[in-house]
JSON list of C-alpha atoms in Angstrom, two decimals:
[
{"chain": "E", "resi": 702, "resn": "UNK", "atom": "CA", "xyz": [155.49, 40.09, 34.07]},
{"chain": "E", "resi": 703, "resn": "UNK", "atom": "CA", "xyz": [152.41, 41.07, 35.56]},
{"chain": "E", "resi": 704, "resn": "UNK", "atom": "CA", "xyz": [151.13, 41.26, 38.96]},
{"chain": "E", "resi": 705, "resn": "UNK", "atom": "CA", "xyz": [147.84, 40.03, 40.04]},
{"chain": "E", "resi": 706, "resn": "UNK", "atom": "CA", "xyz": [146.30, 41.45, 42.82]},
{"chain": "E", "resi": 707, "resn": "UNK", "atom": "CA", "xyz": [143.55, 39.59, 45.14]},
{"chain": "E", "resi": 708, "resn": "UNK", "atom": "CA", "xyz": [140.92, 41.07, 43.53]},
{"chain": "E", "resi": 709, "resn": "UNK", "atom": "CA", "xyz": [141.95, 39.56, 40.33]},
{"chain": "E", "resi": 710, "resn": "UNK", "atom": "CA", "xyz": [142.67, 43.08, 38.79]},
{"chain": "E", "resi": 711, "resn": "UNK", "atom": "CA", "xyz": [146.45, 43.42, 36.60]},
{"chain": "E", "resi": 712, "resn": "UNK", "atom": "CA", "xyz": [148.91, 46.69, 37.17]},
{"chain": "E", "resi": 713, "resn": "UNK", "atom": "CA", "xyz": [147.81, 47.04, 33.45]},
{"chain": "E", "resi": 714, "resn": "UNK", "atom": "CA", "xyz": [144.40, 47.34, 33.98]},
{"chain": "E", "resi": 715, "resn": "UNK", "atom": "CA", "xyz": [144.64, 49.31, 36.81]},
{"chain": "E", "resi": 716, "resn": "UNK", "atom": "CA", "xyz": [146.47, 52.04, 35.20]},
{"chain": "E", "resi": 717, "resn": "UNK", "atom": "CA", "xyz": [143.62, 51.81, 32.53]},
{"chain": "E", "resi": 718, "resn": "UNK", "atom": "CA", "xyz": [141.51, 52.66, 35.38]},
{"chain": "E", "resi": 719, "resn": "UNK", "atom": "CA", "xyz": [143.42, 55.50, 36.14]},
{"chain": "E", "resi": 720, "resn": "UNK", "atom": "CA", "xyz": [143.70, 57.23, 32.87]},
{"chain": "E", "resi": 721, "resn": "UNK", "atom": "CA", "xyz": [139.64, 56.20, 32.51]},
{"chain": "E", "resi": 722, "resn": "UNK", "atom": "CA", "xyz": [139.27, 58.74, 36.09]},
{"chain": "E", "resi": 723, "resn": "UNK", "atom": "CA", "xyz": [141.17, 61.51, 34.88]},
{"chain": "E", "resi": 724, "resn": "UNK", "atom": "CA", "xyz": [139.98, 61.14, 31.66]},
{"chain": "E", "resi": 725, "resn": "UNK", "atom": "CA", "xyz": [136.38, 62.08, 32.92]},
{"chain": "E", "resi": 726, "resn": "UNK", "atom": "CA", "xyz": [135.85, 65.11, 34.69]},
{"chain": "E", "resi": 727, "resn": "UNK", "atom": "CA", "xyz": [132.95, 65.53, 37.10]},
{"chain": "E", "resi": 728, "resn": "UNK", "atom": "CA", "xyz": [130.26, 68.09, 35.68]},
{"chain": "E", "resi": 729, "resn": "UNK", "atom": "CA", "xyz": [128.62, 69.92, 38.42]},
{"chain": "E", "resi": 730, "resn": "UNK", "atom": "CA", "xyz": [124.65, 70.08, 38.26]},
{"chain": "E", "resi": 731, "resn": "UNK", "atom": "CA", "xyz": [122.63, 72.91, 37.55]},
{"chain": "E", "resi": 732, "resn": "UNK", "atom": "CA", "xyz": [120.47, 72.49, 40.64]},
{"chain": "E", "resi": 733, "resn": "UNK", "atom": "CA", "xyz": [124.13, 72.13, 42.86]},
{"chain": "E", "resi": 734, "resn": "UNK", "atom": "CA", "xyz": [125.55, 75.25, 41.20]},
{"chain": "E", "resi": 735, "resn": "UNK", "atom": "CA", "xyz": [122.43, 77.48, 41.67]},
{"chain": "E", "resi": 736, "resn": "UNK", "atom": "CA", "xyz": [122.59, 76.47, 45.53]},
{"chain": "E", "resi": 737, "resn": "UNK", "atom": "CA", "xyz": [126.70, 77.60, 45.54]},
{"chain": "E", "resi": 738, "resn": "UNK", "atom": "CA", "xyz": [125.44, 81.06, 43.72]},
{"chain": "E", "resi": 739, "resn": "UNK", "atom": "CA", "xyz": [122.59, 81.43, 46.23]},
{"chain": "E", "resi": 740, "resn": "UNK", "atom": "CA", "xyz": [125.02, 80.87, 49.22]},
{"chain": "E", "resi": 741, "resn": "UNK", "atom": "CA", "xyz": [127.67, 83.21, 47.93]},
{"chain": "E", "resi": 742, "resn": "UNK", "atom": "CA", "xyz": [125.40, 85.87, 47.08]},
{"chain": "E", "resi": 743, "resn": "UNK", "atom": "CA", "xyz": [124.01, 85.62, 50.60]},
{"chain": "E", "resi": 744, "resn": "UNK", "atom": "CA", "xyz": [127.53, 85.73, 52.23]},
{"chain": "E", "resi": 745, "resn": "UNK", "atom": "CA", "xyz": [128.17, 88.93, 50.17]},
{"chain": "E", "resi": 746, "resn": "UNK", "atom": "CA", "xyz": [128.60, 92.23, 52.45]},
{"chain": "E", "resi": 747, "resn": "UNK", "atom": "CA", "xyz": [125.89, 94.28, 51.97]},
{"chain": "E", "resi": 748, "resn": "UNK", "atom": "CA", "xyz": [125.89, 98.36, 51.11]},
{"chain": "E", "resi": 749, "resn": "UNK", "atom": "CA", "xyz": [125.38, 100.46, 54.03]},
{"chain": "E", "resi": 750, "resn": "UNK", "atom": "CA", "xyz": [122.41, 102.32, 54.46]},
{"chain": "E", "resi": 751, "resn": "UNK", "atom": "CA", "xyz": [122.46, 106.18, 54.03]},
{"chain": "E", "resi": 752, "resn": "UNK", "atom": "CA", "xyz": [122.13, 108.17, 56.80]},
{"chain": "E", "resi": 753, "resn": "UNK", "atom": "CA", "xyz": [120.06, 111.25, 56.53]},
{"chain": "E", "resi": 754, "resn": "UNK", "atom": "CA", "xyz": [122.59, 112.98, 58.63]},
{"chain": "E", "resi": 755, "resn": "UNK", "atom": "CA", "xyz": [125.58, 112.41, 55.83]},
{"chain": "E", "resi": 756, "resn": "UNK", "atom": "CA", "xyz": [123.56, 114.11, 53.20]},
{"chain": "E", "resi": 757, "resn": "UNK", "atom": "CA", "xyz": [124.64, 117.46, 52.40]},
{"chain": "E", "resi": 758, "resn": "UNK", "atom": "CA", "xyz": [121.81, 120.10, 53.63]},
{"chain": "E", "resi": 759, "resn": "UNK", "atom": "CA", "xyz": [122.32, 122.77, 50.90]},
{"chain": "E", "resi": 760, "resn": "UNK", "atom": "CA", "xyz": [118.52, 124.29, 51.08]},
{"chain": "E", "resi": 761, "resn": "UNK", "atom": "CA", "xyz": [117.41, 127.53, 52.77]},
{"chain": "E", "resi": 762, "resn": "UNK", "atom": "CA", "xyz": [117.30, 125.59, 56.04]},
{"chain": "E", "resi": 763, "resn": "UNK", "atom": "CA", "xyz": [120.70, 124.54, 56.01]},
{"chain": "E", "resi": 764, "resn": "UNK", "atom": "CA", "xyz": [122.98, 126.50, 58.18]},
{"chain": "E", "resi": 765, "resn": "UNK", "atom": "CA", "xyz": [126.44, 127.63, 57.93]},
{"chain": "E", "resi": 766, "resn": "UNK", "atom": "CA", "xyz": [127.69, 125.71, 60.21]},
{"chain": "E", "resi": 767, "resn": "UNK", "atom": "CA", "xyz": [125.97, 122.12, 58.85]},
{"chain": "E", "resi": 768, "resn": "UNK", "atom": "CA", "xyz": [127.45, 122.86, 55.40]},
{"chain": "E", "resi": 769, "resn": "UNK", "atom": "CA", "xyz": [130.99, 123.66, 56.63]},
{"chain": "E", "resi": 770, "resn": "UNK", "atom": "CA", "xyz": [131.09, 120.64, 58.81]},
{"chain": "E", "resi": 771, "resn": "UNK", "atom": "CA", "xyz": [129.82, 118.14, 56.09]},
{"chain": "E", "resi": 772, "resn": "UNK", "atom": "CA", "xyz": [131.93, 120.38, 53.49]},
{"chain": "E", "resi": 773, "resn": "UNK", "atom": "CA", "xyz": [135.20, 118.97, 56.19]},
{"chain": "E", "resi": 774, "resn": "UNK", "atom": "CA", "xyz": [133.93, 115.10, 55.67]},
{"chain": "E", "resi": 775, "resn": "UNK", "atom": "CA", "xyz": [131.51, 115.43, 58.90]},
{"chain": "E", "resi": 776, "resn": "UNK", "atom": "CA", "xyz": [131.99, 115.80, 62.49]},
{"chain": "E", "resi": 777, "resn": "UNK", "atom": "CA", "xyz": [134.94, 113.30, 62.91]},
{"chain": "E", "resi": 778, "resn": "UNK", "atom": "CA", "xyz": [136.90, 114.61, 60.31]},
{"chain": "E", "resi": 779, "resn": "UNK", "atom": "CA", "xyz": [136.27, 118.14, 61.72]},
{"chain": "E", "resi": 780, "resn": "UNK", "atom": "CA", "xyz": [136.93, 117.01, 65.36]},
{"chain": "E", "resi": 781, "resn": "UNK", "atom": "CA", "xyz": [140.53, 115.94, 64.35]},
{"chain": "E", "resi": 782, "resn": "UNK", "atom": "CA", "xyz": [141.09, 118.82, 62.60]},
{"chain": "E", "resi": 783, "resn": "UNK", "atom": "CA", "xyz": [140.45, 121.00, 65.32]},
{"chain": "E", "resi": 784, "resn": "UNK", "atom": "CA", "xyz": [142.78, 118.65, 67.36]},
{"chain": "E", "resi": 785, "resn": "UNK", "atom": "CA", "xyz": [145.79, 118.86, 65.21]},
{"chain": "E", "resi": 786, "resn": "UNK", "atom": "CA", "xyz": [145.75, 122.30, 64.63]},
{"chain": "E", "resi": 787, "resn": "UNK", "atom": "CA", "xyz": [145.48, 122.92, 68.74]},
{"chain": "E", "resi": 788, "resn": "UNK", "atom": "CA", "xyz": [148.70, 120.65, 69.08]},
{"chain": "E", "resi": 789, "resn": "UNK", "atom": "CA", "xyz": [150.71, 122.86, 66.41]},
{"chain": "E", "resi": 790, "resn": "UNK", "atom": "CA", "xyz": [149.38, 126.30, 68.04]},
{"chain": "E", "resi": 791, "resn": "UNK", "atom": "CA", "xyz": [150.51, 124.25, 71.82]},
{"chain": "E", "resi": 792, "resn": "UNK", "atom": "CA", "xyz": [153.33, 123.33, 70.43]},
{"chain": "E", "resi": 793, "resn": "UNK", "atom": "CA", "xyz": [154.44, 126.46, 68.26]},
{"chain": "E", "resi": 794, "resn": "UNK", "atom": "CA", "xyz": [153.73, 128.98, 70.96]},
{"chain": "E", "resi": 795, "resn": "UNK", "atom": "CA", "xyz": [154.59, 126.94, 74.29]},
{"chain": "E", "resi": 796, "resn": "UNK", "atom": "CA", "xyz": [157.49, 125.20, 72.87]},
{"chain": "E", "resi": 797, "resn": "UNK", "atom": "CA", "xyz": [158.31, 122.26, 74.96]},
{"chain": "E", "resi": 798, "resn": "UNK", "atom": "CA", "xyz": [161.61, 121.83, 76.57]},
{"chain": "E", "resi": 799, "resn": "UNK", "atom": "CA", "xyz": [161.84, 118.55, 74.62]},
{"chain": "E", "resi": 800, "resn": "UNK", "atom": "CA", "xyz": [161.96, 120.23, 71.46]},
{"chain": "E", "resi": 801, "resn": "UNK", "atom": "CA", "xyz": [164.08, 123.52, 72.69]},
{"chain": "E", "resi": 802, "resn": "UNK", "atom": "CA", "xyz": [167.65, 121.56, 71.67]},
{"chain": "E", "resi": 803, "resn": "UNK", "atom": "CA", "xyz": [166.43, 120.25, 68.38]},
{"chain": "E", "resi": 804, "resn": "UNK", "atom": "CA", "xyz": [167.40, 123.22, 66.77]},
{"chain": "E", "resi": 805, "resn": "UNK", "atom": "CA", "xyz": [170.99, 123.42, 68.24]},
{"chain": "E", "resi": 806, "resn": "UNK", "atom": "CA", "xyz": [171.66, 119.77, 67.42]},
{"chain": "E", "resi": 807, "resn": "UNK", "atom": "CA", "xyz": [170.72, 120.18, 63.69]},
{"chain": "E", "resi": 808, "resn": "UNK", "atom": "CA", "xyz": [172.01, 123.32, 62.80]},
{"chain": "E", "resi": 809, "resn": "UNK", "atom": "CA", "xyz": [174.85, 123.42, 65.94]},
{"chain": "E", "resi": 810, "resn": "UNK", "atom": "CA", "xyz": [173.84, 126.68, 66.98]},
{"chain": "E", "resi": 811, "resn": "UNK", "atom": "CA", "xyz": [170.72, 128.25, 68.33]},
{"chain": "E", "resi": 812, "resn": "UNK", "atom": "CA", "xyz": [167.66, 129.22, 66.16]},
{"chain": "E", "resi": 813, "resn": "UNK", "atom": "CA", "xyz": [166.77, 132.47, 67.38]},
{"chain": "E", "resi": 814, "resn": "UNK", "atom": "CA", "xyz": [164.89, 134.05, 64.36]},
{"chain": "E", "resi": 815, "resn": "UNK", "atom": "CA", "xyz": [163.67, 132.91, 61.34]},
{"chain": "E", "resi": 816, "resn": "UNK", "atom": "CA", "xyz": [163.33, 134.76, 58.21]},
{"chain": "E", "resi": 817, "resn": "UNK", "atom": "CA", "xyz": [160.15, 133.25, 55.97]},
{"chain": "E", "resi": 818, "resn": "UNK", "atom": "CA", "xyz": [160.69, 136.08, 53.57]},
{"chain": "E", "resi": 819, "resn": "UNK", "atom": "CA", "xyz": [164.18, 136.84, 52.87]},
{"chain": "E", "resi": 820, "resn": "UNK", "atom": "CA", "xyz": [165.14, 140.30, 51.12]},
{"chain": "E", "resi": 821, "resn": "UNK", "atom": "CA", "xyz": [166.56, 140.94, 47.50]},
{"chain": "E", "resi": 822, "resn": "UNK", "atom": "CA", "xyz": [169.80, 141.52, 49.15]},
{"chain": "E", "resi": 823, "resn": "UNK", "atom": "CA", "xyz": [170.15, 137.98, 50.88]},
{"chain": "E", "resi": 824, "resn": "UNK", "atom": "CA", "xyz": [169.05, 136.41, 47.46]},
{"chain": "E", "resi": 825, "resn": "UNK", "atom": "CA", "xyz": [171.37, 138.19, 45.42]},
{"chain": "E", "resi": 826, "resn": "UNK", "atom": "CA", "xyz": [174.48, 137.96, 47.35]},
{"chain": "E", "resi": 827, "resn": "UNK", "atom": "CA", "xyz": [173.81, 134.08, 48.16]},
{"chain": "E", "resi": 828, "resn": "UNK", "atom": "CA", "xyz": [173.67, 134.32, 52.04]}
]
């Protein structure tokens, strides 16, 4: 049995219709796809622009201290440097009170020396 519909088209033909769509896919123009291309490549992020500062001054006018601060990755990386290494000189000569019990609750009793270099004797008799 088949249905008509008001327009006069069958379920039949309709499902021919179908199959006819998917059958043909769309093909893009030239002129459309050059326009997508053009718009991507303008949406692309663009390399930055060197700075004469981040090049490396190696010549007879470069001074020690401009080579050893780009030789560190430039003044940032050199500025954080400097920072870290005043917190462990704060911290390994001042010693906070927050970290004065760390020792006691790791090893259970206090840290009063430690030996970076131990003698043949400690290594041979396994102390």
């Amino acid at each position: 049995m088949t249905t008509r519909h008001e327009d006069g088209m069958t379920e039949a033909g309709l499902d021919d219709l179908f199959a006819e769509a998917r059958a043909a896919r769309p093909v893009p123009s030239e002129a459309f796809m050059a326009r997508v291309m053009a718009e991507a490549l303008a949406e692309q992020p663009r390399g930055a622009a060197v700075v004469a500062s981040a090049v490396p001054q190696t010549g007879p006018g470069a001074g020690l201290w401009a080579r050893l601060v780009w030789a560190f990755g430039g003044a940032g990386a050199l500025a954080g440097m400097g920072t870290a290494a005043a917190a462990g000189l704060y911290i390994g000569f001042v010693q906070p009170v927050g970290l004065s019990g760390i020792e006691e609750a790791m090893l259970g009793t206090p840290l009063e020396t430690v030996e970076l270099i131990p003698s043949v004797d400690a290594l041979l008799g396994g102390n």
